[in-house]
Short mmCIF file of C-alpha atoms in Angstrom, two decimals:
data_model
loop_
_atom_site.label_atom_id
_atom_site.label_comp_id
_atom_site.label_asym_id
_atom_site.label_seq_id
_atom_site.Cartn_x
_atom_site.Cartn_y
_atom_site.Cartn_z
CA MET A 1 155.21 -7.95 -43.32
CA VAL A 2 153.06 -5.39 -41.48
CA ASP A 3 154.75 -2.32 -40.02
CA LEU A 4 153.49 -1.93 -36.43
CA LYS A 5 155.91 0.87 -35.45
CA VAL A 6 154.47 4.06 -33.93
CA ASN A 7 155.99 7.21 -32.47
CA ILE A 8 155.25 8.80 -29.09
CA GLY A 9 157.33 11.93 -28.61
CA GLU A 10 160.93 10.90 -29.23
CA LEU A 11 160.13 7.23 -28.72
CA GLU A 12 159.79 4.87 -31.66
CA LEU A 13 157.87 1.85 -30.40
CA LYS A 14 158.18 -1.42 -32.31
CA ASN A 15 154.40 -1.80 -31.91
CA PRO A 16 151.63 0.16 -30.17
CA VAL A 17 151.10 -2.28 -27.28
CA LEU A 18 152.15 -1.06 -23.82
CA THR A 19 151.25 -2.31 -20.36
CA ALA A 20 149.32 -0.12 -17.94
CA SER A 21 151.03 0.98 -14.74
CA GLY A 22 150.04 -0.95 -11.65
CA THR A 23 148.86 -4.03 -13.53
CA PHE A 24 152.15 -5.49 -14.74
CA GLY A 25 154.53 -4.90 -11.85
CA PHE A 26 157.89 -3.78 -13.20
CA GLY A 27 157.64 -6.15 -16.16
CA GLU A 28 160.03 -8.81 -14.89
CA GLU A 29 157.22 -10.44 -12.91
CA PHE A 30 155.59 -11.43 -16.23
CA ALA A 31 158.75 -12.68 -17.96
CA ASP A 32 157.67 -16.33 -17.52
CA PHE A 33 154.46 -15.65 -19.46
CA VAL A 34 155.41 -13.04 -22.07
CA ASP A 35 158.45 -12.32 -24.22
CA LEU A 36 158.85 -8.77 -22.93
CA ASN A 37 161.06 -7.80 -25.86
CA ARG A 38 158.08 -8.32 -28.18
CA LEU A 39 156.10 -5.53 -26.53
CA GLY A 40 156.19 -1.89 -27.46
CA GLY A 41 156.98 -1.11 -23.86
CA VAL A 42 156.20 -1.56 -20.19
CA ILE A 43 154.92 1.27 -17.99
CA VAL A 44 156.15 0.31 -14.56
CA LYS A 45 154.37 0.42 -11.23
CA GLY A 46 153.76 3.92 -9.89
CA THR A 47 156.86 5.54 -8.39
CA THR A 48 156.87 8.23 -5.69
CA LEU A 49 159.56 10.31 -4.02
CA GLU A 50 159.41 8.41 -0.72
CA PRO A 51 158.41 4.77 -0.08
CA ARG A 52 154.68 4.18 0.36
CA GLN A 53 152.99 1.30 2.16
CA GLY A 54 149.73 1.71 0.27
CA ASN A 55 146.22 1.41 1.67
CA ASP A 56 144.92 -1.11 4.17
CA TYR A 57 143.41 -4.38 2.95
CA PRO A 58 141.03 -5.19 1.37
CA ARG A 59 142.02 -3.02 -1.56
CA MET A 60 140.73 -4.93 -4.59
CA ALA A 61 137.24 -6.14 -5.44
CA GLU A 62 135.74 -7.79 -8.50
CA THR A 63 132.80 -6.05 -10.16
CA PRO A 64 130.61 -6.88 -13.19
CA SER A 65 132.94 -6.73 -16.22
CA GLY A 66 135.69 -5.10 -14.21
CA MET A 67 137.41 -4.54 -10.89
CA LEU A 68 137.85 -1.90 -8.22
CA ASN A 69 141.27 -1.17 -6.79
CA ALA A 70 142.56 1.05 -4.02
CA VAL A 71 146.15 -0.17 -3.73
CA GLY A 72 147.40 3.30 -2.91
CA LEU A 73 150.63 3.42 -4.91
CA GLN A 74 152.59 0.97 -2.78
CA ASN A 75 156.26 1.21 -3.82
CA LYS A 76 159.77 1.56 -2.37
CA GLY A 77 160.45 5.03 -3.75
CA VAL A 78 162.35 6.47 -6.70
CA ASP A 79 165.86 5.88 -5.34
CA TYR A 80 165.19 2.17 -4.82
CA PHE A 81 163.76 1.97 -8.33
CA ILE A 82 166.81 3.64 -9.88
CA ASP A 83 169.39 1.70 -7.86
CA THR A 84 167.81 -1.76 -7.62
CA ILE A 85 164.94 -2.36 -10.03
CA TYR A 86 165.90 -0.44 -13.16
CA PRO A 87 169.28 -2.17 -13.61
CA ARG A 88 167.47 -5.52 -13.77
CA LEU A 89 165.17 -4.24 -16.51
CA LYS A 90 168.15 -3.56 -18.78
CA GLU A 91 167.98 -7.25 -19.69
CA TYR A 92 164.90 -6.44 -21.75
CA ALA A 93 166.60 -3.84 -23.93
CA GLN A 94 164.31 -4.23 -26.94
CA MET A 95 161.28 -2.84 -25.10
CA GLU A 96 160.83 0.69 -23.79
CA THR A 97 160.64 1.10 -20.02
CA ILE A 98 158.43 4.06 -19.15
CA VAL A 99 158.34 5.21 -15.52
CA ASN A 100 154.97 6.14 -14.03
CA VAL A 101 155.34 8.99 -11.52
CA SER A 102 152.94 10.08 -8.78
CA GLY A 103 153.06 12.64 -6.00
CA SER A 104 151.01 14.52 -3.43
CA ARG A 105 152.76 17.85 -4.12
CA ILE A 106 153.99 19.48 -7.33
CA GLU A 107 157.48 19.59 -5.81
CA ASP A 108 157.40 15.80 -5.36
CA TYR A 109 156.57 15.18 -9.00
CA ALA A 110 159.37 17.48 -10.09
CA GLU A 111 161.97 15.94 -7.78
CA VAL A 112 161.17 12.38 -8.87
CA CYS A 113 161.51 13.43 -12.50
CA ARG A 114 164.74 15.30 -11.81
CA ARG A 115 166.28 12.14 -10.35
CA LEU A 116 165.02 10.04 -13.26
CA ASN A 117 166.39 12.63 -15.68
CA GLU A 118 169.89 11.96 -14.33
CA ARG A 119 169.62 8.50 -15.90
CA THR A 120 169.98 9.30 -19.60
CA ASP A 121 168.79 5.80 -20.53
CA ILE A 122 165.33 6.47 -19.03
CA ARG A 123 163.69 7.91 -22.09
CA ALA A 124 160.11 8.55 -20.98
CA VAL A 125 157.91 9.18 -17.97
CA GLU A 126 154.15 8.99 -17.53
CA ILE A 127 152.81 11.44 -14.96
CA ASN A 128 149.81 10.23 -12.98
CA ILE A 129 147.81 13.33 -12.08
CA SER A 130 144.58 11.39 -11.85
CA CYS A 131 144.85 8.45 -9.48
CA PRO A 132 141.68 8.30 -7.34
CA ASN A 133 143.31 6.07 -4.71
CA VAL A 134 145.46 8.74 -3.08
CA LYS A 135 143.88 10.90 -0.43
CA GLN A 136 146.30 13.79 -0.93
CA GLY A 137 146.73 15.74 -4.11
CA GLY A 138 146.43 13.37 -7.02
CA MET A 139 142.74 13.72 -7.68
CA ALA A 140 142.77 17.51 -7.44
CA PHE A 141 145.68 17.91 -9.87
CA GLY A 142 143.91 15.94 -12.57
CA THR A 143 140.48 17.48 -12.30
CA THR A 144 141.29 21.14 -12.99
CA THR A 145 143.07 22.72 -15.94
CA ALA A 146 145.14 24.86 -13.57
CA GLY A 147 146.28 21.88 -11.51
CA ALA A 148 147.08 19.73 -14.52
CA ALA A 149 148.97 22.56 -16.20
CA ALA A 150 150.98 23.34 -13.05
CA VAL A 151 152.21 19.77 -12.65
CA THR A 152 153.03 19.50 -16.35
CA LYS A 153 155.00 22.75 -16.32
CA ALA A 154 157.03 21.69 -13.27
CA VAL A 155 157.80 18.24 -14.65
CA ARG A 156 158.66 19.61 -18.09
CA ALA A 157 161.33 21.77 -16.44
CA ALA A 158 162.76 18.72 -14.63
CA PHE A 159 162.67 16.08 -17.37
CA ASP A 160 163.96 16.74 -20.87
CA ARG A 161 162.78 13.62 -22.68
CA THR A 162 159.38 12.17 -23.62
CA LEU A 163 156.69 13.38 -21.22
CA ILE A 164 153.32 11.63 -21.09
CA ILE A 165 150.49 12.95 -18.88
CA LYS A 166 147.90 10.41 -17.71
CA LEU A 167 144.46 11.99 -17.58
CA SER A 168 141.53 11.40 -15.26
CA PRO A 169 138.07 10.63 -16.68
CA ASN A 170 136.45 12.05 -13.55
CA VAL A 171 135.99 15.48 -15.11
CA THR A 172 133.34 17.38 -17.01
CA ASP A 173 135.39 17.92 -20.20
CA ILE A 174 138.59 15.91 -20.60
CA THR A 175 139.55 17.84 -23.74
CA GLU A 176 140.11 20.99 -21.66
CA ILE A 177 142.62 19.14 -19.47
CA ALA A 178 144.33 17.66 -22.54
CA ARG A 179 144.72 21.07 -24.15
CA ALA A 180 146.10 22.51 -20.90
CA VAL A 181 148.87 19.91 -20.57
CA GLU A 182 149.68 20.13 -24.29
CA ALA A 183 150.20 23.88 -23.88
CA GLU A 184 152.68 23.27 -21.03
CA GLY A 185 154.85 20.90 -23.02
CA ALA A 186 153.39 17.40 -22.75
CA ASP A 187 154.52 15.16 -25.61
CA ALA A 188 151.52 12.84 -25.30
CA VAL A 189 148.53 12.05 -23.10
CA SER A 190 147.40 8.65 -21.88
CA MET A 191 143.72 8.15 -21.17
CA ILE A 192 141.79 7.12 -19.34
CA ASN A 193 142.72 6.36 -15.77
CA THR A 194 140.15 4.57 -13.64
CA LEU A 195 136.64 5.85 -12.98
CA MET A 196 135.61 6.40 -9.37
CA GLY A 197 133.51 3.54 -8.09
CA MET A 198 132.24 1.76 -5.00
CA ALA A 199 130.96 -1.67 -4.04
CA VAL A 200 129.12 -2.85 -0.92
CA ASP A 201 129.21 -6.24 0.82
CA VAL A 202 125.53 -6.53 1.66
CA GLU A 203 126.00 -9.45 4.10
CA ARG A 204 128.55 -7.51 6.16
CA ARG A 205 126.85 -4.17 5.43
CA LYS A 206 130.21 -2.60 4.74
CA PRO A 207 132.09 -1.29 1.72
CA LYS A 208 134.20 -3.94 0.00
CA LEU A 209 137.27 -1.66 -0.03
CA SER A 210 139.03 -0.33 3.06
CA THR A 211 139.01 3.11 1.44
CA VAL A 212 135.27 2.86 0.61
CA THR A 213 135.79 4.11 -2.95
CA GLY A 214 138.36 3.06 -5.54
CA GLY A 215 139.23 3.03 -9.21
CA LEU A 216 137.03 1.06 -11.61
CA SER A 217 138.78 -0.59 -14.55
CA GLY A 218 138.07 -3.37 -17.03
CA PRO A 219 135.71 -3.85 -19.99
CA ALA A 220 132.92 -1.96 -18.23
CA VAL A 221 134.76 1.34 -18.77
CA ARG A 222 135.85 0.78 -22.38
CA PRO A 223 133.01 2.62 -24.17
CA VAL A 224 133.63 5.66 -21.96
CA ALA A 225 137.36 5.52 -22.66
CA VAL A 226 136.93 5.17 -26.44
CA ARG A 227 134.54 8.12 -26.46
CA MET A 228 137.03 10.28 -24.58
CA VAL A 229 139.88 9.32 -26.93
CA TRP A 230 137.66 10.19 -29.91
CA GLN A 231 136.84 13.60 -28.41
CA THR A 232 140.43 14.38 -27.47
CA TYR A 233 141.85 13.37 -30.87
CA LYS A 234 139.92 16.29 -32.34
CA ALA A 235 141.16 18.71 -29.66
CA VAL A 236 144.96 18.20 -29.50
CA LYS A 237 147.86 17.61 -31.88
CA ILE A 238 149.99 15.42 -29.59
CA PRO A 239 149.66 11.61 -29.64
CA ILE A 240 147.12 9.83 -27.46
CA ILE A 241 147.73 6.51 -25.70
CA GLY A 242 144.37 4.84 -25.15
CA LEU A 243 143.49 2.50 -22.30
CA GLY A 244 140.47 1.21 -20.48
CA GLY A 245 139.20 -2.36 -20.63
CA ILE A 246 141.24 -3.66 -23.58
CA MET A 247 140.98 -7.45 -23.63
CA THR A 248 141.54 -8.28 -27.31
CA ALA A 249 143.12 -6.91 -30.48
CA ASN A 250 139.70 -5.73 -31.63
CA ASP A 251 139.35 -3.72 -28.41
CA ALA A 252 142.73 -2.11 -29.09
CA LEU A 253 141.65 -1.33 -32.65
CA GLU A 254 138.62 0.58 -31.35
CA PHE A 255 140.98 2.95 -29.55
CA ILE A 256 143.35 3.25 -32.50
CA MET A 257 140.56 3.97 -34.97
CA ALA A 258 139.14 6.57 -32.55
CA GLY A 259 142.50 8.36 -32.52
CA ALA A 260 144.97 6.57 -30.26
CA THR A 261 148.52 6.13 -31.52
CA ALA A 262 149.25 3.42 -28.94
CA VAL A 263 147.34 1.50 -26.28
CA GLN A 264 147.90 0.20 -22.77
CA ILE A 265 146.61 -3.13 -21.46
CA GLY A 266 145.81 -3.29 -17.75
CA THR A 267 143.12 -5.37 -16.07
CA ALA A 268 143.33 -8.05 -18.77
CA ASN A 269 146.79 -9.00 -17.46
CA PHE A 270 145.12 -10.38 -14.34
CA VAL A 271 142.86 -12.59 -16.47
CA ASP A 272 145.44 -13.75 -19.04
CA PRO A 273 149.11 -13.00 -18.29
CA ALA A 274 149.97 -13.52 -21.98
CA VAL A 275 147.32 -11.18 -23.36
CA THR A 276 149.76 -8.48 -24.48
CA GLU A 277 151.53 -10.75 -26.99
CA LYS A 278 148.16 -11.95 -28.27
CA VAL A 279 147.10 -8.36 -28.93
CA VAL A 280 150.35 -7.65 -30.81
CA ASP A 281 149.73 -10.70 -33.02
CA GLY A 282 146.09 -9.75 -33.47
CA LEU A 283 146.94 -6.26 -34.68
CA ALA A 284 149.35 -7.66 -37.25
CA GLU A 285 146.79 -10.23 -38.41
CA TYR A 286 144.08 -7.57 -38.81
CA CYS A 287 146.33 -5.32 -40.88
CA SER A 288 147.42 -8.22 -43.07
CA ARG A 289 143.85 -9.40 -43.59
CA HIS A 290 142.71 -5.91 -44.59
CA GLY A 291 145.69 -5.10 -46.80
CA GLU A 292 147.09 -2.42 -44.50
CA SER A 293 150.88 -2.17 -44.68
CA SER A 294 151.13 -0.03 -41.53
CA ILE A 295 149.15 0.25 -38.30
CA ARG A 296 149.58 4.01 -38.61
CA ASN A 297 147.04 4.03 -41.45
CA LEU A 298 144.35 3.15 -38.90
CA ILE A 299 145.01 5.94 -36.38
CA GLY A 300 141.90 8.12 -36.26
CA CYS A 301 140.49 6.52 -39.39
CA ILE A 302 136.86 6.90 -38.26
CA HIS A 303 137.15 10.71 -38.17
#
């Protein structure tokens, strides 16, 4: 038997495979395709203080080896999540439910986390300071050390359990941002969020997205993401959750060997709804084939 358990802050995950926010709904939508209790955890759709309608359509476009999205954090707000959605997720008690939080003001982030903190069974949040699809706030917070640190400090004061900060790749040096949030109390960082991109419909002579630009994800971004994980592993002591174009167990292993303790799978869920379980099985098979008793032996092994 291979030990796939890993630790992120106070969380002990049964395996390092998580789902990326915005690509897996709230988890229950995929229950017909995946045994959710086999996953390390699900990071739910982005949650804000007030309900959001999201951006106008079209807000998704396929690109070579990836996709652009500009959904705009459509959700019914934190109170609806706590009262209506979260109770349904209790059915899947063997997986961790991690709440992704977004906001256009520091006060919004803190208030969402304060309300989540009142539920002692919500054990972790992931703070999105880097989403390029929101016109107010989000991008600015994630692209400066001062902005990232300010959000982290405010959320740390409001939430007393595992705090994960999701970092933007749209910066000059991501290690500076990682060090800033670590200093303000982050328990882990997840990286990377989407890269800024754009696509044009040449027949219509218009952008393919209503917002013109959006977030690029999928295999096209994976080499960038692996490089950033590798750089950040050398710069911080807190765990890293790697994501960006993971389609197979080998893709996940690239991140783990570069320094990630866990991984998130996003765009691949649109291609194969059962991909997460396949990656879990693939990690176990790799370890068994190479005589590794624990996946933890592979974290950062190329350094």
